[in-house]
Each structure stands twice: as structure tokens, then as C-alpha cells.
Tab-separated table of C-alpha atoms in Angstrom:
chain	number	residue	atom	x	y	z
A	1	MET	CA	195.407	16.921	133.773
A	2	SER	CA	198.120	14.311	134.178
A	3	ASP	CA	201.667	14.796	135.376
A	4	VAL	CA	203.791	13.502	132.520
A	5	PHE	CA	206.619	16.006	132.061
A	6	LYS	CA	208.503	16.902	135.222
A	7	SER	CA	211.451	19.069	136.196
A	8	VAL	CA	213.995	17.327	138.399
A	9	ASN	CA	213.543	20.238	140.818
A	10	GLU	CA	209.990	19.031	141.456
A	11	LEU	CA	211.002	15.491	142.303
A	12	ASP	CA	212.464	13.514	145.169
A	13	THR	CA	215.372	11.717	143.516
A	14	LYS	CA	215.828	9.185	146.309
A	15	ASP	CA	214.863	5.569	145.631
A	16	VAL	CA	214.159	6.092	141.944
A	17	LYS	CA	215.045	4.311	138.731
A	18	TRP	CA	216.669	6.332	135.943
A	19	ILE	CA	216.413	5.492	132.247
A	20	ASP	CA	218.680	7.126	129.686
A	21	ALA	CA	216.964	7.154	126.288
A	22	ARG	CA	219.394	9.318	124.304
A	23	PHE	CA	219.462	8.477	120.627
A	24	SER	CA	220.078	9.964	117.191
A	25	LEU	CA	218.114	8.976	114.116
A	26	GLN	CA	221.175	9.956	112.056
A	27	ASP	CA	223.644	7.872	114.125
A	28	SER	CA	222.025	4.939	115.903
A	29	GLU	CA	224.973	4.378	118.251
A	30	LEU	CA	225.508	8.007	119.292
A	31	GLY	CA	223.206	7.724	122.299
A	32	ARG	CA	225.000	4.664	123.619
A	33	LYS	CA	228.369	6.386	123.143
A	34	LYS	CA	227.133	9.375	125.131
A	35	PHE	CA	225.870	7.021	127.849
A	36	GLU	CA	229.261	5.348	128.108
A	37	GLU	CA	230.964	8.748	128.344
A	38	GLY	CA	228.713	9.726	131.237
A	39	HIS	CA	225.161	9.272	132.449
A	40	ILE	CA	223.023	9.901	135.511
A	41	LYS	CA	224.305	7.647	138.267
A	42	GLU	CA	222.662	4.193	138.242
A	43	ALA	CA	220.785	4.966	135.012
A	44	LEU	CA	219.937	2.182	132.579
A	45	TYR	CA	220.333	2.706	128.850
A	46	TRP	CA	217.404	1.881	126.570
A	47	HIS	CA	218.260	1.923	122.859
A	48	LEU	CA	215.454	3.011	120.521
A	49	GLU	CA	216.097	0.297	117.943
A	50	ASN	CA	217.463	-2.530	120.106
A	51	ASP	CA	215.149	-2.199	123.128
A	52	LEU	CA	212.176	-0.013	122.219
A	53	SER	CA	211.583	-1.356	118.699
A	54	ASP	CA	211.603	-4.733	116.976
A	55	MET	CA	213.455	-3.977	113.777
A	56	THR	CA	212.786	-7.505	112.444
A	57	LYS	CA	209.078	-6.779	112.063
A	58	LYS	CA	207.493	-5.313	108.952
A	59	ALA	CA	205.129	-2.927	110.703
A	60	GLY	CA	206.732	0.435	109.968
A	61	ARG	CA	210.237	1.727	110.582
A	62	HIS	CA	210.201	1.341	114.403
A	63	PRO	CA	207.736	-1.465	115.176
A	64	LEU	CA	206.638	-2.102	118.752
A	65	PRO	CA	208.266	-5.199	120.289
A	66	ALA	CA	206.017	-8.063	121.355
A	67	LYS	CA	204.749	-8.019	124.924
A	68	GLU	CA	207.027	-10.952	125.723
A	69	SER	CA	210.090	-8.981	124.598
A	70	LEU	CA	209.047	-5.914	126.561
A	71	THR	CA	208.464	-8.056	129.648
A	72	LEU	CA	212.051	-9.321	129.355
A	73	LEU	CA	213.281	-5.727	129.024
A	74	PHE	CA	211.395	-4.659	132.155
A	75	ARG	CA	212.695	-7.650	134.109
A	76	LYS	CA	216.285	-7.260	132.881
A	77	SER	CA	216.062	-3.619	133.948
A	78	GLY	CA	214.999	-4.622	137.452
A	79	LEU	CA	211.737	-2.692	137.317
A	80	GLU	CA	208.716	-3.124	139.581
A	81	LEU	CA	205.273	-1.724	138.812
A	82	ASP	CA	205.326	0.735	141.706
A	83	ASP	CA	208.830	2.082	140.979
A	84	GLN	CA	209.232	5.804	140.472
A	85	ILE	CA	210.982	6.058	137.109
A	86	PHE	CA	212.594	9.159	135.583
A	87	ILE	CA	213.392	9.100	131.868
A	88	TYR	CA	215.680	11.558	130.109
A	89	ASP	CA	217.315	12.106	126.743
A	90	ASP	CA	219.122	15.176	125.381
A	91	GLY	CA	216.101	17.359	126.156
A	92	GLY	CA	213.338	18.363	123.755
A	93	SER	CA	213.732	15.031	121.937
A	94	PRO	CA	211.153	12.283	121.292
A	95	PHE	CA	213.118	9.350	122.687
A	96	ALA	CA	212.355	9.696	126.395
A	97	ALA	CA	208.700	10.017	125.414
A	98	ARG	CA	208.890	6.758	123.450
A	99	ALA	CA	210.338	4.976	126.492
A	100	TRP	CA	207.739	6.624	128.746
A	101	TRP	CA	204.880	5.506	126.474
A	102	ILE	CA	206.147	1.922	126.546
A	103	LEU	CA	206.328	2.060	130.345
A	104	GLN	CA	202.757	3.391	130.471
A	105	TYR	CA	201.705	0.589	128.120
A	106	GLY	CA	203.292	-1.921	130.493
A	107	GLY	CA	201.534	-0.507	133.558
A	108	PHE	CA	204.394	1.520	135.070
A	109	LYS	CA	202.201	4.512	135.853
A	110	ASN	CA	204.692	6.191	138.206
A	111	SER	CA	207.053	7.108	135.367
A	112	PHE	CA	207.868	10.618	134.147
A	113	ILE	CA	209.609	12.380	131.265
A	114	LEU	CA	212.201	14.822	132.558
A	115	GLN	CA	212.120	18.324	131.145
A	116	GLU	CA	215.888	18.585	131.412
A	117	GLY	CA	218.276	16.811	129.086
A	118	PHE	CA	221.381	15.045	130.344
A	119	GLU	CA	223.709	18.040	130.090
A	120	GLU	CA	221.293	20.241	132.018
A	121	LEU	CA	220.766	17.572	134.687
A	122	ALA	CA	224.527	17.240	135.143
A	123	ALA	CA	224.912	21.031	135.369
A	124	MET	CA	222.214	21.065	138.051
A	125	GLY	CA	224.308	18.736	140.186
A	126	VAL	CA	222.505	15.440	139.631
A	127	PRO	CA	225.193	12.775	140.210
A	128	VAL	CA	226.853	11.479	137.050
A	129	SER	CA	228.775	8.250	136.512
A	130	LYS	CA	230.517	6.196	133.827
A	131	SER	CA	229.798	2.933	135.636
A	132	THR	CA	227.441	0.513	133.904
A	133	ASP	CA	226.745	-2.002	136.656
A	134	PRO	CA	223.914	-4.354	135.644
A	135	SER	CA	220.589	-4.159	137.440
A	136	VAL	CA	219.293	-6.879	139.730
A	137	PRO	CA	216.620	-8.574	137.589
A	138	SER	CA	212.999	-8.547	138.699
A	139	ASN	CA	210.083	-10.904	138.101
A	140	VAL	CA	207.659	-8.104	137.313
A	141	VAL	CA	204.413	-8.979	135.561
A	142	PRO	CA	203.308	-6.047	133.395
A	143	VAL	CA	199.712	-4.836	133.534
A	144	TRP	CA	199.173	-4.000	129.891
A	145	ASP	CA	197.143	-0.912	129.059
A	146	ASP	CA	195.844	-1.727	125.602
A	147	SER	CA	193.596	1.348	125.709
A	148	ILE	CA	196.558	3.545	124.670
A	149	PHE	CA	197.631	1.341	121.738
A	150	ALA	CA	196.020	1.691	118.303
A	151	THR	CA	196.351	-1.285	115.979
A	152	ARG	CA	196.423	-0.864	112.220
A	153	GLU	CA	192.963	-2.413	112.123
A	154	PHE	CA	191.687	0.235	114.549
A	155	VAL	CA	193.165	2.955	112.344
A	156	GLU	CA	191.528	1.435	109.253
A	157	LYS	CA	188.165	1.522	111.026
A	158	THR	CA	188.861	5.093	112.112
A	159	VAL	CA	189.488	6.092	108.486
A	160	GLU	CA	186.157	4.441	107.631
A	161	GLY	CA	184.455	6.540	110.318
A	162	LYS	CA	183.591	3.551	112.485
A	163	THR	CA	185.401	4.388	115.758
A	164	GLY	CA	184.481	8.018	116.405
A	165	ASN	CA	188.178	8.815	116.848
A	166	VAL	CA	190.223	11.593	115.267
A	167	LEU	CA	193.594	10.931	113.633
A	168	LEU	CA	196.300	13.462	114.497
A	169	ASP	CA	199.500	13.545	112.421
A	170	ALA	CA	202.591	14.749	114.350
A	171	ARG	CA	204.789	15.360	111.286
A	172	SER	CA	205.600	18.716	109.690
A	173	ALA	CA	202.879	20.437	107.693
A	174	GLU	CA	204.867	19.883	104.467
A	175	ARG	CA	205.030	16.123	105.022
A	176	TYR	CA	201.409	16.060	106.146
A	177	ARG	CA	200.340	17.739	102.907
A	178	GLY	CA	202.522	15.384	100.864
A	179	GLU	CA	204.651	18.204	99.455
A	180	VAL	CA	207.889	16.581	100.607
A	181	GLU	CA	208.760	13.127	101.892
A	182	PRO	CA	212.408	12.666	102.898
A	183	ILE	CA	212.087	9.157	104.326
A	184	ASP	CA	209.088	7.096	103.230
A	185	PRO	CA	208.536	5.971	99.609
A	186	ILE	CA	205.051	7.484	99.309
A	187	ALA	CA	204.237	11.073	100.232
A	188	GLY	CA	200.988	12.039	101.900
A	189	ARG	CA	199.004	11.286	105.041
A	190	ILE	CA	196.445	8.852	106.375
A	191	PRO	CA	193.067	9.975	104.985
A	192	GLY	CA	191.042	12.164	107.321
A	193	ALA	CA	193.950	13.014	109.619
A	194	LEU	CA	194.426	16.434	111.184
A	195	ASN	CA	197.895	17.899	111.762
A	196	PHE	CA	199.881	19.203	114.731
A	197	ASP	CA	203.628	19.347	114.148
A	198	TRP	CA	205.305	17.942	117.257
A	199	GLU	CA	208.009	20.622	116.980
A	200	GLN	CA	205.346	23.107	118.131
A	201	LEU	CA	205.462	21.412	121.543
A	202	LYS	CA	208.895	22.926	122.211
A	203	LYS	CA	210.281	26.288	123.192
A	204	ASP	CA	213.980	27.091	123.514
A	205	GLY	CA	214.920	23.424	123.161
A	206	SER	CA	212.615	22.084	125.886
A	207	PHE	CA	209.000	21.003	125.970
A	208	ASN	CA	206.745	23.988	126.568
A	209	LEU	CA	204.477	23.357	129.547
A	210	SER	CA	202.791	26.767	129.451
A	211	ASP	CA	199.098	27.127	128.675
A	212	THR	CA	200.014	28.167	125.141
A	213	VAL	CA	200.482	24.602	123.867
A	214	GLY	CA	197.246	23.427	125.432
A	215	GLU	CA	195.420	26.300	123.751
A	216	GLN	CA	196.986	25.424	120.387
A	217	LEU	CA	196.007	21.777	120.761
A	218	SER	CA	192.428	22.678	121.705
A	219	GLU	CA	192.114	24.562	118.414
A	220	ILE	CA	192.760	21.286	116.573
A	221	VAL	CA	191.167	18.572	118.755
A	222	LYS	CA	188.542	18.673	121.500
A	223	HIS	CA	189.177	17.312	124.998
A	224	ASP	CA	186.253	14.889	124.830
A	225	GLU	CA	187.331	13.358	121.512
A	226	GLY	CA	189.073	10.033	121.102
A	227	ILE	CA	192.418	10.780	119.448
A	228	VAL	CA	194.875	8.529	117.619
A	229	VAL	CA	198.305	10.113	117.165
A	230	TYR	CA	200.816	8.989	114.563
A	231	CYS	CA	203.925	10.255	112.780
A	232	GLY	CA	206.341	8.598	110.388
A	233	SER	CA	207.380	5.645	112.551
A	234	GLY	CA	205.739	6.127	115.956
A	235	VAL	CA	208.650	8.021	117.546
A	236	THR	CA	207.874	11.739	117.247
A	237	ALA	CA	204.190	11.021	117.872
A	238	ALA	CA	205.122	9.876	121.404
A	239	PRO	CA	205.773	13.412	122.734
A	240	LEU	CA	202.509	14.551	121.137
A	241	PHE	CA	200.723	11.704	122.949
A	242	ALA	CA	202.484	12.736	126.168
A	243	MET	CA	201.577	16.422	125.793
A	244	LEU	CA	197.948	15.580	125.108
A	245	LYS	CA	197.883	13.615	128.356
A	246	GLN	CA	199.735	16.430	130.153
A	247	THR	CA	197.112	18.937	129.042
A	248	GLY	CA	194.091	16.914	130.082
A	249	TYR	CA	193.141	14.752	127.094
A	250	GLU	CA	191.960	11.412	128.443
A	251	HIS	CA	191.198	9.297	125.381
A	252	VAL	CA	194.454	9.113	123.429
A	253	LYS	CA	196.016	6.214	121.545
A	254	LEU	CA	199.346	5.884	119.740
A	255	TYR	CA	199.541	4.172	116.355
A	256	VAL	CA	203.079	2.880	116.771
A	257	GLY	CA	203.379	1.654	113.184
A	258	SER	CA	202.339	5.121	111.995
A	259	TYR	CA	202.545	6.307	108.394
A	260	SER	CA	205.418	3.975	107.475
A	261	ASP	CA	203.203	1.032	108.439
A	262	TRP	CA	200.128	2.523	106.784
A	263	ILE	CA	201.811	2.642	103.356
A	264	SER	CA	203.418	-0.808	103.687
A	265	ARG	CA	200.548	-2.613	101.954
A	266	GLU	CA	199.561	-2.519	98.309
A	267	PHE	CA	196.724	-0.305	97.087
A	268	VAL	CA	196.760	1.790	100.251
A	269	GLU	CA	194.856	5.067	100.212
A	270	VAL	CA	196.701	8.277	101.113
A	271	ALA	CA	195.616	11.909	101.078
A	272	LYS	CA	197.539	14.974	99.905
A	273	GLY	CA	197.081	18.720	99.878
């Protein structure tokens, strides 16, 4: 079992780096506005679409930036590989998990998703500031962990039964079955995928770290299986990836392009029902 989600009460908050990942899919600048109104002291702000996605790519709705771009982000943020990094959003949201996954991908293994959202952290007495002083840049060289990244080609081979992996769809059951599709132009799922709605990971607005979630996951996927998680655009699948790691699953990959990338080519096969 890995420590992924942490309560600030469990952590020594001295000599740490804070990352604020608040965001709204309905208002892309809301998270930045909240950051400017107040954030954890010395926190950096990482924007889902400007920092954690490359919106110029045609690989789904929130494509992963190139390694070169992520390296610049890490350096601009003043990060070192051995830094202890705490990431927060509004609590029970997928955005801190997206930032955490990218840090894991880059080799920053001492990074954690905070259980508490910003308002709860502030109420607990964690120092808050409106100052946005820039970080001292670093020259960090990421150690990329490609084992947690699933390419489209890997997913295609998985659909063909050639990788031994299981696809796990993090969207709602209705979207998984293709009954509704509020965002993408084609309803359905990647053929062969199983389903675990990421909303089931939460209880009372926070991620549920009780044994209950682990038991629910084990009813869908086995601990010794290779698992590829996806959602609509690689965002809400990130907390599912994180919870799988939290509950002891070792062989997990994230298909960042997700369903929106899967349906981006002509004559693509989807499943319904």
C-alpha cells in the first residue's frame, strides 16, 4: 500500500513545497482567482489547462504536455526531486490528483495529495497569504516513470487482448454505457473496459480512505492485474489512479488522452450497453 492521500495533520509542514491546483471545468479562471484571493503561504499555482495540459495538441480534451514543457514547469517552480510536495485543491476534486500524477511521472516520488481542501486547511490554521512571490528556479532533471503512462498504441493493443491489462473507465455508469454523453461527440466506451465511477471514491466531499473503497475496487479489478485507467479527458481518472495506488495496486497506468482521444480518429470502435 502506498501513501498517496494524506491529511495535513499527519505531515511535518516545515521545509515543504505547496502546489495549489484549484480549478473549475465550468470556469477555467476560477481557480486562479481563488488563488489570488488567498492561498497556502508560499504555494505555487498550477493551472490545469495552462500548466498541466497542452491544449494545442489533438490528443483528447486535456492532452499531456511534452516532457520538455513539463521539465520547464518543474524548473520554473523551483522543484527538486527529493522535495516534499503537498498538493491541494478545493477538496474531493480531481485536479490535485492530476498534478500529483504528473509529479509522479516526473520522478517526484515524495509528493502527496492532501485530503483537505483549501478552505479546510485555512480553518485548521495552516498559514494563508495573498503574496505571489516567484520561486527560485531549479535545474532539476526529471526521472521519467513511463511505466505509469499508457499511450494510445498501448490501449489499442490492450483492446486487442495483447497486453494482459484491464481497462477501467472512471466516468459515470450512464456515460460508460453510452446512454448519455454531455461532452464528447460520440457516446460509449472503449471496448472491453470495466467501470468504476470516480465519484464513488468520495464521502462527505472528501476522498474516502476507509477499507470500503478498497473492497469496492477489489470487486472490479484484482490486485495482481495490470490496469489502465481512463475517463473523458484524463482528469477524473487521476484520482482513480491515485486511489488504486493508495489501496495497494502496483501495476496501474493512466491513459491521459482517455475517451476523448480514443474517439478522435475515424472508424474508431466503441462499445455501448
